[in-house]
mmCIF file of N, CA and C in Angstrom:
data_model
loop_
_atom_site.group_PDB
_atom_site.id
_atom_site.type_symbol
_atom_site.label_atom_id
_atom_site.label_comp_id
_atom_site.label_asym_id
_atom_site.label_seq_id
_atom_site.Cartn_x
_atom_site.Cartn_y
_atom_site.Cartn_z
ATOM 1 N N UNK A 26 208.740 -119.002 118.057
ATOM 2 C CA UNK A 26 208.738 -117.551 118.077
ATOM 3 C C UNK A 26 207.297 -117.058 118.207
ATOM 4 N N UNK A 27 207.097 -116.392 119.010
ATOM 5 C CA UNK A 27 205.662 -115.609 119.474
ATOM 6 C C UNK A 27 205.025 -114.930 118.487
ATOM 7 N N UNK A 28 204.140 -113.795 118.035
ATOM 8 C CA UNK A 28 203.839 -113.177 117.199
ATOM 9 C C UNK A 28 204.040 -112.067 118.040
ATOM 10 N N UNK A 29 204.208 -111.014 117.802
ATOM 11 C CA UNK A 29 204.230 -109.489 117.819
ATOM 12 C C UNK A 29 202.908 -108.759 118.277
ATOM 13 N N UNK A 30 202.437 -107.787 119.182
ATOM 14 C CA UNK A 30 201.160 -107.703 119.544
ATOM 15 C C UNK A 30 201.092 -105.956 119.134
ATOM 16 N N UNK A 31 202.032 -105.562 118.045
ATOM 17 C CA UNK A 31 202.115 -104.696 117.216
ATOM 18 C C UNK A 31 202.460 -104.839 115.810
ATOM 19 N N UNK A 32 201.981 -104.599 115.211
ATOM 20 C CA UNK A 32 202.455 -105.109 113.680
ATOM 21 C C UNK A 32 203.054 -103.885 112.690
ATOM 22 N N UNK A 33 203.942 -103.138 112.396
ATOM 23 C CA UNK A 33 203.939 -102.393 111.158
ATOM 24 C C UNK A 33 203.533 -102.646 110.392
ATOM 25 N N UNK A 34 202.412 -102.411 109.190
ATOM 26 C CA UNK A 34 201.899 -102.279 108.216
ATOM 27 C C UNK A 34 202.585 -102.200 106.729
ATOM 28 N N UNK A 35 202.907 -100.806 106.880
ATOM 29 C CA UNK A 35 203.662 -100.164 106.205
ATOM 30 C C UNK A 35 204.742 -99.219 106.408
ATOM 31 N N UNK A 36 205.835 -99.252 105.539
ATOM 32 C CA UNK A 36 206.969 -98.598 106.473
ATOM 33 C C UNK A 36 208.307 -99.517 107.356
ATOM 34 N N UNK A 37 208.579 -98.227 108.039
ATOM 35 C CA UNK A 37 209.619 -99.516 108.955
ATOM 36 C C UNK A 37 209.599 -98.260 109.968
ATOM 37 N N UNK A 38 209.143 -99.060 111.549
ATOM 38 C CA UNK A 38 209.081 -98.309 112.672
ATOM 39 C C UNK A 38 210.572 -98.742 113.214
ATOM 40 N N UNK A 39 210.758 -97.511 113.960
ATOM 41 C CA UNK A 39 212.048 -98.086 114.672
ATOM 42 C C UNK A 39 211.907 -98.601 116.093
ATOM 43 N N UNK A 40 212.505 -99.444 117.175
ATOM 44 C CA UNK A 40 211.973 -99.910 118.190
ATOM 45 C C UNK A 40 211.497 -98.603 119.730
ATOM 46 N N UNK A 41 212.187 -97.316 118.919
ATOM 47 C CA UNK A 41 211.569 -96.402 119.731
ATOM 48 C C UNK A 41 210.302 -95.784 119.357
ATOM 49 N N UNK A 42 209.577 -95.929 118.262
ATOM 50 C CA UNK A 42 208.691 -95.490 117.829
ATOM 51 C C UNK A 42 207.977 -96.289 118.226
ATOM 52 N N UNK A 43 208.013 -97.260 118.126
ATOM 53 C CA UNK A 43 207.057 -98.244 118.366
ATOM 54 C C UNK A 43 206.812 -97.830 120.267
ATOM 55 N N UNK A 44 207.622 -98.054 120.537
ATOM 56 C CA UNK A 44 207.724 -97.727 122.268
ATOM 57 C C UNK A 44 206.760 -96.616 122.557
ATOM 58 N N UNK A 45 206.964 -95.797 121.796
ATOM 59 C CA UNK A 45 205.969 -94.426 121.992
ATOM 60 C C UNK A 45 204.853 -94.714 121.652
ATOM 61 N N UNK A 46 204.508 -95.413 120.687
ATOM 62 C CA UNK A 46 203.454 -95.757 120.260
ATOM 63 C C UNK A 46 202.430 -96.517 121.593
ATOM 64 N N UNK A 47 203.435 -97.607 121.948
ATOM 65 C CA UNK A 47 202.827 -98.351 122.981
ATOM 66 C C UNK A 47 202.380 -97.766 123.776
ATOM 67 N N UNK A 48 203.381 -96.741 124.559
ATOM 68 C CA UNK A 48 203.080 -95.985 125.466
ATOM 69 C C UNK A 48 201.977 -94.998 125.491
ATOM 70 N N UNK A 49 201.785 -94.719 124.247
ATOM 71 C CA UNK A 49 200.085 -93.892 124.445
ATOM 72 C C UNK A 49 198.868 -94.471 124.237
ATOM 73 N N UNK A 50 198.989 -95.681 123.665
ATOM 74 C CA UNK A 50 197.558 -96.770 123.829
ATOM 75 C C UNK A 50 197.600 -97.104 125.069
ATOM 76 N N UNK A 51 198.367 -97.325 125.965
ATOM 77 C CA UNK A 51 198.568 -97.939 127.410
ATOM 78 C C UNK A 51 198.356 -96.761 128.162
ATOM 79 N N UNK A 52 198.529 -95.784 128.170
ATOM 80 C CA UNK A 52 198.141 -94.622 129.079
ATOM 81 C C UNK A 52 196.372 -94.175 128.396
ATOM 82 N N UNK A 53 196.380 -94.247 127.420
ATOM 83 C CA UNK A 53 194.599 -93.745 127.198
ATOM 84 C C UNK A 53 193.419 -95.265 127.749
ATOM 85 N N UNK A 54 194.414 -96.123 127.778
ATOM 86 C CA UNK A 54 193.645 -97.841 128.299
ATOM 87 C C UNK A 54 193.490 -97.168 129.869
ATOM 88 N N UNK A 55 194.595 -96.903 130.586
ATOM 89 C CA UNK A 55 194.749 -96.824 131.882
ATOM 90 C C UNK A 55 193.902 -95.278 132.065
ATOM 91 N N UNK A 56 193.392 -94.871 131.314
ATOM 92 C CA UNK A 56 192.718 -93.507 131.326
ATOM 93 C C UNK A 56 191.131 -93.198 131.572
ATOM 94 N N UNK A 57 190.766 -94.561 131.104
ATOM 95 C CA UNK A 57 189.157 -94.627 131.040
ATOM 96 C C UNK A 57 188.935 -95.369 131.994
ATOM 97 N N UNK A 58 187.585 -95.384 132.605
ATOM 98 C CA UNK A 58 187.045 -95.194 133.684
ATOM 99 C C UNK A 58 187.183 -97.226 133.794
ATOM 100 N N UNK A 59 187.538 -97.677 134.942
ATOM 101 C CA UNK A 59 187.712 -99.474 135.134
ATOM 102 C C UNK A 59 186.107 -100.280 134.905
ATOM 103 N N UNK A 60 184.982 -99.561 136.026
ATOM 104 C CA UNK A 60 183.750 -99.987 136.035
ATOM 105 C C UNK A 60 182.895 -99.245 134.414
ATOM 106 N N UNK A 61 181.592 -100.687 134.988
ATOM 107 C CA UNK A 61 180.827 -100.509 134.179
ATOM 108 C C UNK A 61 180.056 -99.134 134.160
ATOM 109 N N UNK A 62 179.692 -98.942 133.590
ATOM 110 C CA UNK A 62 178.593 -97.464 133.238
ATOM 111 C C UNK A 62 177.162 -98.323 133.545
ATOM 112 N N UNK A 63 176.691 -97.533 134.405
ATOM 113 C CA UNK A 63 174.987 -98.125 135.152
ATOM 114 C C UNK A 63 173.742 -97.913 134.022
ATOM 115 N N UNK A 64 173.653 -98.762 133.722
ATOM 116 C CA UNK A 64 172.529 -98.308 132.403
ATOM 117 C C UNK A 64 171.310 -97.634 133.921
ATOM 118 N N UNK A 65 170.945 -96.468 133.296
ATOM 119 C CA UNK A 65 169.704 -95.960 134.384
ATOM 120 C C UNK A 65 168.689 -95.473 132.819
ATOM 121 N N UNK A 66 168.368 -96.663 131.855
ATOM 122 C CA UNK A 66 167.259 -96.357 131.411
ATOM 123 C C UNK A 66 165.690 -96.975 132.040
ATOM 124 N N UNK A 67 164.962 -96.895 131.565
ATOM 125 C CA UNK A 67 163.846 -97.833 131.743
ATOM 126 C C UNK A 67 163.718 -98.899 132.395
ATOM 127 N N UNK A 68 163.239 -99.629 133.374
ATOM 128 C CA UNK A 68 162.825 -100.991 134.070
ATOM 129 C C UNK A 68 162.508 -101.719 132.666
ATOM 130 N N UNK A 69 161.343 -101.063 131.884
ATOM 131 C CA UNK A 69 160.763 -102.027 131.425
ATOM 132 C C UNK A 69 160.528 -101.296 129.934
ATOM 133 N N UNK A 70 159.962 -101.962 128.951
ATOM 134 C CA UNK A 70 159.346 -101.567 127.832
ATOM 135 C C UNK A 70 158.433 -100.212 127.887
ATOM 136 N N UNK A 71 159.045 -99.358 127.199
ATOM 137 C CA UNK A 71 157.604 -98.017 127.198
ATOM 138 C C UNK A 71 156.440 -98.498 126.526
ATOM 139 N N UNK A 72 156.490 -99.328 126.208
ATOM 140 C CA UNK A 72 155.021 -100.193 124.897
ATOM 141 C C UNK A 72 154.551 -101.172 125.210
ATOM 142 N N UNK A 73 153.316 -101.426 124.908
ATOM 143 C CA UNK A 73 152.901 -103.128 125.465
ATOM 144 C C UNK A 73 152.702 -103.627 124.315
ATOM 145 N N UNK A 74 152.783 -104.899 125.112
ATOM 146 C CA UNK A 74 152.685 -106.053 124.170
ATOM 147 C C UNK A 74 150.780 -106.661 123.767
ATOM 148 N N UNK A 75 150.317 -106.528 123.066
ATOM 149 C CA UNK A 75 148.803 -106.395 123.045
ATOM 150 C C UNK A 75 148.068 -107.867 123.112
ATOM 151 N N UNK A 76 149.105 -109.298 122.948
ATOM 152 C CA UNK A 76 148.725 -110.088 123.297
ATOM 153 C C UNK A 76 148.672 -110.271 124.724
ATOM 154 N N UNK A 77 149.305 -109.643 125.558
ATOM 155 C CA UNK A 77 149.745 -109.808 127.341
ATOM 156 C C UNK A 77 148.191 -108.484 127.780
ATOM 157 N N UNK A 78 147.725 -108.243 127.125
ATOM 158 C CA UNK A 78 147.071 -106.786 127.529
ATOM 159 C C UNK A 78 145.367 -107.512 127.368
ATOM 160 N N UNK A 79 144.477 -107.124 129.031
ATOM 161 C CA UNK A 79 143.398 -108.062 128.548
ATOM 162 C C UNK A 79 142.386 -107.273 127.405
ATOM 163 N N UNK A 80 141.120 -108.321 127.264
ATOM 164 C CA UNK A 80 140.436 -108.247 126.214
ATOM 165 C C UNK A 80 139.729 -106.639 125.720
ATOM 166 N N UNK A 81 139.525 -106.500 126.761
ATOM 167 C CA UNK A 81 138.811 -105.018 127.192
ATOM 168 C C UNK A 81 139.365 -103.977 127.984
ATOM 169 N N UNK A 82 139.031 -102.891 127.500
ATOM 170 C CA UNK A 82 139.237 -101.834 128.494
ATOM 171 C C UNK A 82 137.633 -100.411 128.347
ATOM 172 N N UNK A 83 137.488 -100.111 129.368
ATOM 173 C CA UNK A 83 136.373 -99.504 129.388
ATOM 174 C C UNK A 83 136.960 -97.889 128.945
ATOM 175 N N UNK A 84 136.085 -97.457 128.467
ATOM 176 C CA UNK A 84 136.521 -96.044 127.541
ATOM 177 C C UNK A 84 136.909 -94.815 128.872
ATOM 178 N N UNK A 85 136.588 -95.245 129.815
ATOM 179 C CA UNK A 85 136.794 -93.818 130.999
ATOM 180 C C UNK A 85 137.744 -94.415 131.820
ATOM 181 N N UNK A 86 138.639 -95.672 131.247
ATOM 182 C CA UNK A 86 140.045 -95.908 132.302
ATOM 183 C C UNK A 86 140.985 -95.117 132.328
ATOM 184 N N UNK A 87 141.767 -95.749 132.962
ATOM 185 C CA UNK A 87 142.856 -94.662 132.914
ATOM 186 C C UNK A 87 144.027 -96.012 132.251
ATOM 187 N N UNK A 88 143.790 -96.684 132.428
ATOM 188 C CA UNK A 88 144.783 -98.293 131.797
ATOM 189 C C UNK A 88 144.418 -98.441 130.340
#
């Protein structure tokens, strides 16, 4: 015997409740968007890393 991929908790659902039930997790699943969402933050770190950064920098850079 399989397990159930709904469980009552508490209570006692009847097999139409449950049906309804199904039926609106399965329509809000089928509701949201299939693809990924495009992360469009940053390439890279806004901060450096100060060991990667050389020894010096002259006081009128712009780096």
């Amino acid at each position: 015997m399989s397990t159930p991929d709904i469980r009552v908790e508490k209570g006692h659902a009847e097999p139409e409740e449950v049906a309804a039930i199904t039926a609106i997790l399965m329509a809000r699943v089928a509701a949201q968007p299939s693809t990924t969402p495009v992360h469009r933050g940053r390439p890279r770190a806004g901060w450096r890393r100060l060991e990667r950064e050389g020894g010096f920098r002259a006081p009128h850079s712009w780096h």
